[in-house]
Coordinates of N, CA, C and O in Angstrom, one line a residue:
G4 N 98.8 88.1 99.2 CA 98.0 87.9 100.6 C 97.2 89.3 100.8 O 96.1 89.4 100.5
R5 N 98.0 90.8 100.6 CA 97.6 91.5 100.2 C 96.7 91.9 99.1 O 95.5 93.0 99.5
L6 N 96.6 91.1 97.8 CA 95.8 91.5 97.3 C 94.5 91.0 97.2 O 93.2 91.5 97.1
Y7 N 94.3 89.9 97.8 CA 93.2 89.4 98.4 C 92.5 89.8 99.6 O 91.3 90.0 99.7
S8 N 93.5 90.6 100.2 CA 92.5 91.4 101.9 C 92.5 92.9 101.4 O 91.6 93.3 102.4
N9 N 93.0 93.3 100.2 CA 92.6 94.9 100.4 C 92.1 95.1 98.8 O 91.5 96.5 99.1
W10 N 91.8 94.2 97.9 CA 91.3 95.0 96.7 C 90.1 93.8 96.4 O 90.2 92.4 96.6
P11 N 88.7 93.8 95.7 CA 88.0 93.6 95.5 C 88.1 92.5 94.3 O 89.0 92.8 93.6
P12 N 87.8 91.3 94.4 CA 86.7 90.5 95.6 C 87.5 90.3 96.5 O 88.8 89.5 96.5
I13 N 87.5 90.4 97.8 CA 88.3 90.3 98.9 C 87.6 88.8 99.2 O 86.8 88.4 99.4
D14 N 88.7 88.1 99.7 CA 88.9 86.6 100.3 C 89.9 86.5 101.1 O 91.2 86.5 100.7
F15 N 89.6 86.6 102.2 CA 90.2 86.4 103.4 C 90.8 85.1 103.5 O 91.8 85.1 104.0
H16 N 89.9 84.2 103.1 CA 90.6 82.9 103.4 C 91.8 82.7 102.4 O 92.9 82.2 102.8
A17 N 91.7 83.4 101.3 CA 93.2 83.2 100.2 C 94.2 83.9 100.8 O 95.3 83.8 100.4
A18 N 93.8 85.0 101.4 CA 94.7 86.2 102.0 C 95.5 85.3 102.9 O 96.8 85.3 102.8
R19 N 94.8 84.7 103.7 CA 95.7 84.4 105.1 C 96.7 83.1 104.4 O 97.5 82.7 105.1
E20 N 95.9 82.2 103.5 CA 96.8 81.4 102.9 C 98.2 81.6 102.1 O 99.0 81.4 102.5
M21 N 97.7 82.6 101.6 CA 99.0 83.3 100.8 C 100.0 83.9 101.9 O 101.3 83.7 102.1
F22 N 99.6 84.7 102.9 CA 100.4 85.2 103.9 C 101.0 84.0 104.8 O 102.3 84.1 105.1
N23 N 100.6 82.9 105.1 CA 101.0 81.8 106.0 C 102.1 81.3 104.8 O 103.1 80.8 105.4
R24 N 101.9 81.2 103.4 CA 103.1 80.8 102.6 C 104.4 81.8 102.8 O 105.2 81.3 102.8
D25 N 103.8 82.7 103.0 CA 105.0 83.8 102.7 C 105.8 83.7 104.3 O 107.2 83.7 104.5
L26 N 104.9 83.6 105.2 CA 105.5 83.1 106.5 C 106.4 82.0 106.4 O 107.3 82.0 107.2
E27 N 105.8 81.1 106.1 CA 106.9 79.5 106.0 C 108.2 80.1 105.3 O 109.1 79.3 105.7
I28 N 108.2 80.6 104.2 CA 109.6 81.0 103.3 C 110.3 81.9 104.3 O 111.5 81.5 104.2
C29 N 109.5 83.0 105.1 CA 110.4 84.1 105.7 C 111.3 82.9 107.0 O 112.4 83.0 107.3
K30 N 110.3 82.1 107.3 CA 110.9 80.9 108.8 C 112.0 80.1 107.8 O 113.3 80.2 108.7
A31 N 111.5 79.6 106.9 CA 112.6 78.5 106.2 C 114.1 79.3 105.8 O 114.9 78.9 106.1
I32 N 114.2 80.7 105.3 CA 115.5 81.7 105.2 C 115.9 82.2 106.1 O 116.9 82.9 106.0
G33 N 114.9 82.3 107.4 CA 115.6 82.9 108.7 C 115.4 84.1 108.7 O 116.2 85.3 109.4
D34 N 114.3 84.9 107.7 CA 114.1 86.3 107.4 C 113.2 86.7 108.8 O 112.2 86.8 108.8
L35 N 113.8 87.0 109.9 CA 113.0 87.5 110.9 C 112.2 88.9 110.9 O 111.0 89.1 110.9
A36 N 112.9 90.1 109.9 CA 112.2 91.0 109.5 C 110.7 91.0 108.8 O 109.7 91.3 108.9
G37 N 111.1 89.8 107.6 CA 110.1 89.1 106.8 C 108.7 88.8 107.8 O 107.5 88.7 107.4
Q38 N 109.2 87.9 108.7 CA 108.1 87.4 109.7 C 107.4 88.3 110.2 O 106.4 88.0 110.4
T39 N 108.0 89.5 110.9 CA 107.2 90.3 111.5 C 106.4 91.1 110.8 O 105.3 91.3 110.9
Q40 N 106.9 91.5 109.6 CA 106.1 91.9 108.5 C 104.8 90.8 108.1 O 103.7 91.5 108.2
V41 N 104.7 89.8 108.1 CA 103.8 89.1 107.5 C 102.9 88.9 108.6 O 101.7 88.8 108.2
H42 N 103.4 88.6 110.0 CA 102.5 88.7 110.8 C 101.7 89.9 111.2 O 100.5 89.7 111.5
S43 N 102.3 91.1 111.0 CA 101.5 92.3 110.8 C 100.4 92.3 109.8 O 98.9 92.8 110.1
H44 N 100.5 91.5 108.4 CA 99.9 91.6 107.6 C 98.6 90.7 107.8 O 97.2 90.8 107.7
L45 N 99.0 89.6 108.7 CA 98.0 88.6 109.2 C 96.9 89.3 110.1 O 95.6 89.2 109.9
G46 N 97.5 90.1 111.0 CA 96.9 90.7 111.7 C 95.7 91.6 111.4 O 94.7 91.7 111.6
E47 N 96.5 92.8 110.3 CA 95.5 93.4 109.7 C 94.7 92.7 108.6 O 92.9 93.0 108.6
C48 N 94.6 91.9 108.4 CA 93.5 90.7 107.5 C 92.4 90.5 108.7 O 91.4 90.5 108.3
G49 N 93.1 90.2 109.9 CA 92.2 89.7 110.9 C 91.3 90.9 111.3 O 90.1 90.8 111.6
L50 N 91.9 91.9 111.3 CA 91.1 93.0 112.0 C 90.0 93.5 110.5 O 89.0 93.8 110.7
A51 N 90.4 93.6 109.4 CA 89.4 93.7 108.3 C 88.4 92.6 108.2 O 87.1 92.9 108.0
E52 N 88.8 91.4 108.5 CA 87.7 90.7 108.4 C 86.6 90.6 109.7 O 85.2 90.6 109.7
A53 N 87.1 91.1 111.0 CA 86.5 91.4 112.2 C 85.3 92.9 111.6 O 84.3 92.6 112.2
D54 N 85.9 93.5 110.9 CA 85.1 94.7 110.7 C 84.2 94.3 109.8 O 82.7 94.8 110.1
L55 N 84.0 93.1 108.8 CA 83.1 92.9 108.0 C 82.3 92.0 108.8 O 80.9 92.0 108.7
L56 N 82.7 91.2 109.6 CA 81.9 90.3 110.4 C 80.7 91.2 111.1 O 79.7 90.7 111.4
I57 N 81.6 92.1 111.9 CA 80.5 93.2 113.0 C 79.5 93.5 111.9 O 78.6 93.9 112.4
Q58 N 79.8 94.0 110.5 CA 78.6 94.8 109.8 C 77.8 93.5 109.5 O 76.4 93.7 109.2
T59 N 78.0 92.2 109.5 CA 77.1 91.3 109.3 C 76.0 90.5 110.4 O 75.5 89.6 110.2
G60 N 76.6 91.1 111.9 CA 75.8 90.8 112.9 C 76.7 89.8 113.6 O 76.0 89.3 114.6
A61 N 77.7 89.0 113.0 CA 78.4 88.2 113.5 C 79.5 88.5 115.0 O 80.7 88.5 114.6
A62 N 79.0 89.2 115.6 CA 80.0 89.7 117.0 C 80.9 89.0 117.5 O 82.0 89.0 117.5
S63 N 80.2 87.5 117.7 CA 81.1 86.7 118.5 C 82.4 86.2 117.3 O 83.5 86.0 117.9
Q64 N 82.0 85.9 116.1 CA 83.2 85.6 115.4 C 84.1 86.6 115.1 O 85.2 86.5 114.9
A65 N 83.6 88.1 115.1 CA 84.4 89.0 115.0 C 85.3 89.4 116.1 O 86.5 89.8 116.0
L66 N 84.8 89.0 117.5 CA 85.8 89.1 118.4 C 86.6 88.0 118.6 O 88.0 88.5 118.7
E67 N 86.3 86.9 118.3 CA 87.5 85.9 118.0 C 88.6 86.1 117.0 O 89.8 86.0 117.1
M68 N 88.1 87.0 116.0 CA 88.9 87.2 114.7 C 90.2 88.3 115.4 O 91.3 88.4 114.8
R69 N 89.1 89.2 116.1 CA 90.1 90.3 117.0 C 91.0 89.8 117.5 O 92.2 90.0 117.5
R70 N 91.0 89.2 118.2 CA 91.9 88.3 119.2 C 93.0 87.4 118.3 O 94.2 87.5 119.0
C71 N 92.8 86.8 117.3 CA 93.8 86.5 116.5 C 94.6 87.5 116.0 O 95.9 87.0 115.8
A72 N 94.0 88.6 115.6 CA 94.9 89.5 115.0 C 95.7 90.3 116.1 O 97.0 89.9 115.9
A73 N 95.1 89.9 117.5 CA 96.1 90.4 118.4 C 97.5 89.5 118.6 O 98.5 89.9 118.9
D74 N 97.2 88.3 118.7 CA 98.0 87.3 118.8 C 99.3 87.3 117.6 O 100.4 87.3 117.9
H75 N 98.8 87.8 116.1 CA 99.7 87.8 115.4 C 100.8 89.0 115.4 O 101.8 89.3 115.5
Y76 N 99.8 90.2 116.1 CA 100.4 91.4 116.2 C 101.2 91.2 117.8 O 102.6 92.0 117.5
E77 N 101.0 90.6 118.6 CA 102.1 90.3 119.6 C 103.3 89.3 119.2 O 104.2 89.8 119.5
T78 N 103.1 88.4 118.2 CA 104.2 87.8 117.9 C 105.1 89.0 117.1 O 106.3 88.7 116.9
A79 N 104.6 89.4 116.1 CA 105.2 90.5 115.2 C 106.2 91.7 116.5 O 107.2 91.7 116.0
L80 N 105.5 91.6 117.1 CA 105.9 92.8 118.3 C 107.5 91.9 119.1 O 108.6 92.3 119.0
E81 N 107.1 90.7 119.3 CA 108.3 89.9 119.9 C 109.7 89.8 118.9 O 110.6 90.2 119.3
I82 N 109.3 89.6 117.7 CA 110.2 89.4 116.9 C 110.7 90.8 116.7 O 112.3 90.9 116.3
A83 N 110.1 91.9 116.3 CA 110.4 93.2 116.1 C 111.5 93.5 117.6 O 112.5 94.1 117.0
R84 N 111.0 92.9 118.4 CA 111.9 93.7 119.9 C 113.3 92.7 119.4 O 114.6 93.3 119.9
G85 N 112.8 91.5 119.4 CA 114.4 90.7 119.3 C 115.1 91.1 118.2 O 116.6 90.6 118.4
I86 N 115.1 91.8 117.2 CA 115.8 92.1 116.2 C 116.1 93.6 116.3 O 116.9 94.4 115.1
S87 N 115.6 94.4 117.2 CA 115.9 95.9 117.7 C 115.3 96.5 116.4 O 116.1 97.4 115.7
S88 N 114.3 96.4 115.8 CA 113.5 97.1 114.5 C 112.6 98.0 115.2 O 111.4 97.4 115.0
S89 N 112.9 99.1 115.3 CA 111.6 100.1 115.9 C 110.8 100.4 114.9 O 109.6 100.5 115.1
R90 N 111.0 100.2 113.4 CA 110.1 100.3 112.3 C 109.0 99.1 112.6 O 107.6 99.7 112.6
H91 N 109.4 97.8 112.6 CA 108.6 97.0 112.9 C 107.8 96.8 114.4 O 106.4 96.7 114.4
E92 N 108.7 97.1 115.1 CA 107.8 97.7 116.4 C 106.6 98.5 116.3 O 105.4 98.3 117.3
I93 N 107.0 99.6 115.8 CA 106.0 100.6 115.5 C 104.4 100.2 115.1 O 103.7 100.2 115.8
F94 N 104.8 99.6 113.8 CA 103.3 99.0 113.2 C 102.7 98.0 113.7 O 101.4 97.6 114.0
S95 N 103.6 97.1 114.9 CA 102.9 96.1 115.9 C 102.2 96.4 116.9 O 101.1 95.9 116.8
L96 N 102.8 97.8 117.4 CA 102.4 98.1 118.2 C 100.6 98.7 118.2 O 99.6 99.0 118.6
A97 N 100.7 99.7 116.8 CA 99.8 100.4 116.5 C 98.6 99.1 115.9 O 97.7 99.3 116.2
G98 N 98.8 98.0 115.6 CA 98.0 97.0 115.1 C 97.7 96.2 116.2 O 96.1 96.0 116.5
L99 N 98.3 96.3 117.6 CA 98.1 95.7 118.8 C 97.1 96.8 119.8 O 96.1 95.9 119.9
I100 N 97.2 98.0 119.2 CA 96.2 98.9 119.9 C 95.0 98.5 119.4 O 93.8 98.5 119.9
R101 N 94.9 98.8 118.0 CA 93.7 98.7 117.3 C 93.0 96.9 117.3 O 91.8 97.0 117.6
S102 N 93.8 96.0 117.6 CA 92.9 94.9 117.4 C 92.4 94.3 119.2 O 92.1 93.7 119.4
T103 N 93.4 95.4 120.2 CA 92.7 94.9 121.4 C 91.6 95.7 122.3 O 90.9 95.5 123.1
A104 N 91.6 96.6 121.3 CA 90.2 97.7 121.9 C 89.0 97.1 122.0 O 89.0 96.1 120.9
G105 N 88.5 96.9 122.9 CA 87.3 96.2 123.5 C 87.4 95.1 123.6 O 86.7 94.0 124.1
V106 N 88.7 94.2 123.9 CA 88.8 93.0 123.8 C 89.8 92.7 124.9 O 89.4 92.1 126.2
A107 N 90.6 93.6 125.0 CA 92.1 93.8 126.4 C 91.2 94.7 127.5 O 90.5 95.8 127.3
S108 N 91.7 94.5 128.7 CA 91.3 95.6 129.7 C 92.0 96.7 129.5 O 93.1 97.1 128.8
E109 N 91.4 97.8 129.8 CA 91.7 99.5 129.8 C 93.4 99.3 130.2 O 93.8 100.3 129.4
S110 N 93.6 98.9 131.1 CA 94.9 99.0 131.9 C 96.2 98.4 130.6 O 96.9 99.2 130.5
T111 N 96.0 97.2 129.8 CA 96.5 96.7 128.8 C 96.9 97.6 127.7 O 97.8 98.0 127.2
I112 N 95.5 98.0 127.4 CA 95.6 99.0 126.5 C 96.4 100.4 126.5 O 97.1 100.8 125.6
E113 N 96.2 100.8 127.6 CA 97.0 102.0 128.3 C 98.4 101.8 128.2 O 99.3 102.6 127.7
V114 N 98.9 100.5 128.4 CA 100.6 99.8 128.4 C 101.1 99.8 126.9 O 101.9 100.6 126.8
I115 N 100.2 99.3 126.3 CA 100.5 99.3 125.1 C 100.5 100.6 124.2 O 101.3 100.8 123.3
G116 N 99.5 101.3 124.6 CA 99.5 102.7 123.8 C 100.4 103.5 124.3 O 101.4 104.3 123.6
S117 N 101.1 103.7 125.5 CA 102.1 104.4 126.3 C 103.4 104.0 125.2 O 104.2 105.0 125.1
K118 N 103.6 102.7 125.0 CA 104.9 102.3 124.7 C 104.6 102.9 123.1 O 105.8 103.0 122.6
F119 N 103.8 103.0 122.5 CA 103.8 103.2 121.1 C 104.2 104.7 121.1 O 104.7 105.2 120.0
V120 N 103.4 105.6 122.0 CA 103.7 106.8 122.0 C 105.3 107.2 122.2 O 105.8 108.0 121.6
K121 N 105.7 106.4 123.3 CA 107.3 106.5 123.7 C 107.9 106.5 122.4 O 109.3 107.2 121.9
L122 N 107.9 105.2 121.6 CA 108.6 104.7 120.5 C 108.7 105.7 119.4 O 109.3 106.0 118.5
L123 N 107.0 106.0 119.2 CA 107.1 107.1 118.1 C 107.5 108.4 118.4 O 107.7 109.3 117.2
D124 N 107.5 109.1 119.5 CA 108.1 110.4 119.9 C 109.9 110.6 119.7 O 110.3 110.9 120.5
T125 N 110.2 110.0 118.8 CA 111.4 110.4 118.5 C 111.7 111.0 117.0 O 110.8 110.9 116.2
E126 N 112.6 112.0 116.9 CA 112.5 112.5 115.4 C 112.8 111.7 114.2 O 111.8 111.8 113.4
D127 N 113.2 110.5 114.4 CA 113.4 109.6 113.2 C 111.8 109.5 113.0 O 111.4 109.6 111.9
N128 N 111.3 108.6 114.1 CA 110.2 108.0 113.9 C 108.9 109.0 113.5 O 108.3 108.5 112.9
R129 N 109.1 110.1 114.1 CA 107.7 110.9 114.1 C 107.9 111.3 112.5 O 106.9 111.4 111.8
N130 N 108.9 111.6 112.0 CA 109.3 112.0 110.4 C 108.6 110.8 109.4 O 107.8 111.1 108.4
R131 N 108.9 109.5 109.8 CA 108.6 108.3 109.2 C 107.3 107.9 109.4 O 106.8 107.3 108.3
F132 N 106.7 107.9 110.8 CA 105.3 107.2 111.2 C 104.6 108.5 111.6 O 103.2 107.8 112.3
G133 N 104.5 109.2 111.4 CA 103.2 110.4 112.0 C 101.9 110.0 111.3 O 101.2 110.2 111.9
F134 N 102.0 109.4 110.1 CA 100.7 109.1 109.4 C 100.0 107.8 110.5 O 98.7 107.9 110.5
L135 N 100.9 107.4 111.0 CA 100.4 106.1 111.8 C 99.6 106.6 113.3 O 98.5 106.4 113.7
A136 N 100.3 107.9 113.7 CA 99.6 108.3 115.0 C 98.4 109.1 114.4 O 97.5 108.8 115.2
Q137 N 98.3 109.7 113.2 CA 97.1 110.1 113.0 C 96.1 109.1 112.6 O 95.0 109.5 113.0
Q138 N 96.3 108.1 112.0 CA 95.3 107.0 111.8 C 95.0 106.2 113.3 O 93.7 106.3 113.4
I139 N 95.8 106.4 114.5 CA 95.3 105.8 115.6 C 94.1 107.0 116.3 O 93.2 106.7 116.9
L140 N 95.0 108.1 116.2 CA 94.2 109.0 116.5 C 92.4 109.4 116.2 O 91.7 109.5 117.0
G141 N 92.8 108.9 115.2 CA 90.9 109.0 114.1 C 90.5 107.9 114.5 O 88.9 108.1 114.9
E142 N 91.0 106.9 115.4 CA 90.2 106.0 115.5 C 90.1 105.9 117.0 O 88.8 105.3 117.5
F143 N 90.7 106.6 118.1 CA 90.7 106.6 119.3 C 90.2 107.9 119.7 O 90.7 108.1 121.0
D144 N 89.9 108.8 118.9 CA 89.7 110.2 119.4 C 88.8 110.6 120.3 O 89.0 111.6 121.3
S145 N 87.9 109.8 120.6 CA 87.1 109.9 121.9 C 87.1 108.8 123.1 O 86.6 109.0 123.9
A146 N 88.1 108.3 123.0 CA 88.8 107.6 123.8 C 89.4 108.3 125.1 O 90.1 109.1 125.0
D147 N 89.4 107.7 126.4 CA 89.5 108.5 127.5 C 90.9 107.5 128.0 O 90.7 107.0 129.0
Y148 N 92.1 107.7 127.3 CA 93.2 107.0 127.6 C 94.3 108.1 128.1 O 94.4 109.1 126.9
E149 N 95.1 108.1 128.9 CA 96.2 108.9 128.9 C 96.8 108.8 127.8 O 97.4 110.2 127.2
W150 N 97.4 107.6 126.8 CA 98.4 107.6 126.2 C 98.0 108.4 124.9 O 98.3 109.0 124.2
V151 N 96.5 108.5 124.6 CA 95.8 109.1 123.5 C 96.0 111.0 123.8 O 96.1 111.4 122.5
R152 N 96.0 111.1 124.8 CA 96.1 112.8 125.2 C 97.5 113.1 124.8 O 97.8 114.0 124.4
E153 N 98.4 112.0 125.3 CA 100.0 112.0 125.1 C 100.2 112.1 123.9 O 100.9 113.3 123.1
L154 N 99.6 110.8 122.5 CA 99.6 111.3 121.4 C 99.4 112.4 120.9 O 99.8 113.1 119.9
E155 N 97.9 113.0 121.3 CA 97.4 114.3 120.9 C 98.5 115.6 121.1 O 98.7 116.5 120.3
I156 N 99.1 115.6 122.4 CA 100.2 116.7 122.3 C 101.3 116.5 121.7 O 101.6 117.6 120.9
V157 N 101.9 115.5 121.7 CA 103.1 115.4 120.5 C 102.9 115.4 119.2 O 103.6 115.9 118.7
S158 N 101.9 114.9 118.9 CA 101.3 115.0 117.3 C 101.3 116.7 117.2 O 101.6 117.1 115.9
D159 N 100.3 117.6 117.9 CA 100.5 118.7 117.7 C 101.9 119.3 117.6 O 102.1 120.1 116.9
Q160 N 102.5 119.2 118.7 CA 104.1 119.4 118.4 C 104.8 119.3 117.1 O 105.8 119.9 116.6
W161 N 104.5 118.0 116.5 CA 105.5 118.0 115.5 C 105.0 118.8 114.3 O 105.7 118.8 113.5
S162 N 103.7 119.3 114.1 CA 103.1 120.0 113.4 C 103.3 121.4 113.0 O 103.0 122.4 112.5
V163 N 104.1 121.8 114.7 CA 104.5 123.1 114.5 C 105.4 123.5 113.8 O 106.5 122.9 113.7

């Protein structure tokens, strides 16, 4: 699925098909961590397709694709919490932040973002996932959210 969604020629339909096959395998063998990862890949695929749809002027389809991506990230987050995997939880929250921007209420995004910052602000997680903080800050640098300001502060502390 990642080949179809990340490298030309990009084929989102084929990517989703492959990811859904992966998801069925993970479910069949009881691989919850794998399910979380595949749901995150499906969310990422949806976000990439939404970006492409926006570029082609299909705003309503892009919005629906973002909602679909958010659903996958929410499922990934739920499973990650169930297996106590902070790694999968961080990726799920990052995707949820990105997919709900412009779709969910500001208070919802504030709650999600605050959870992301809190989970990320541990020594082990900041060393492993600081790149995600930078990616999110790059996308939300002009957003007026408390969690963005908190993430900027803790990110500055990490680099000291």
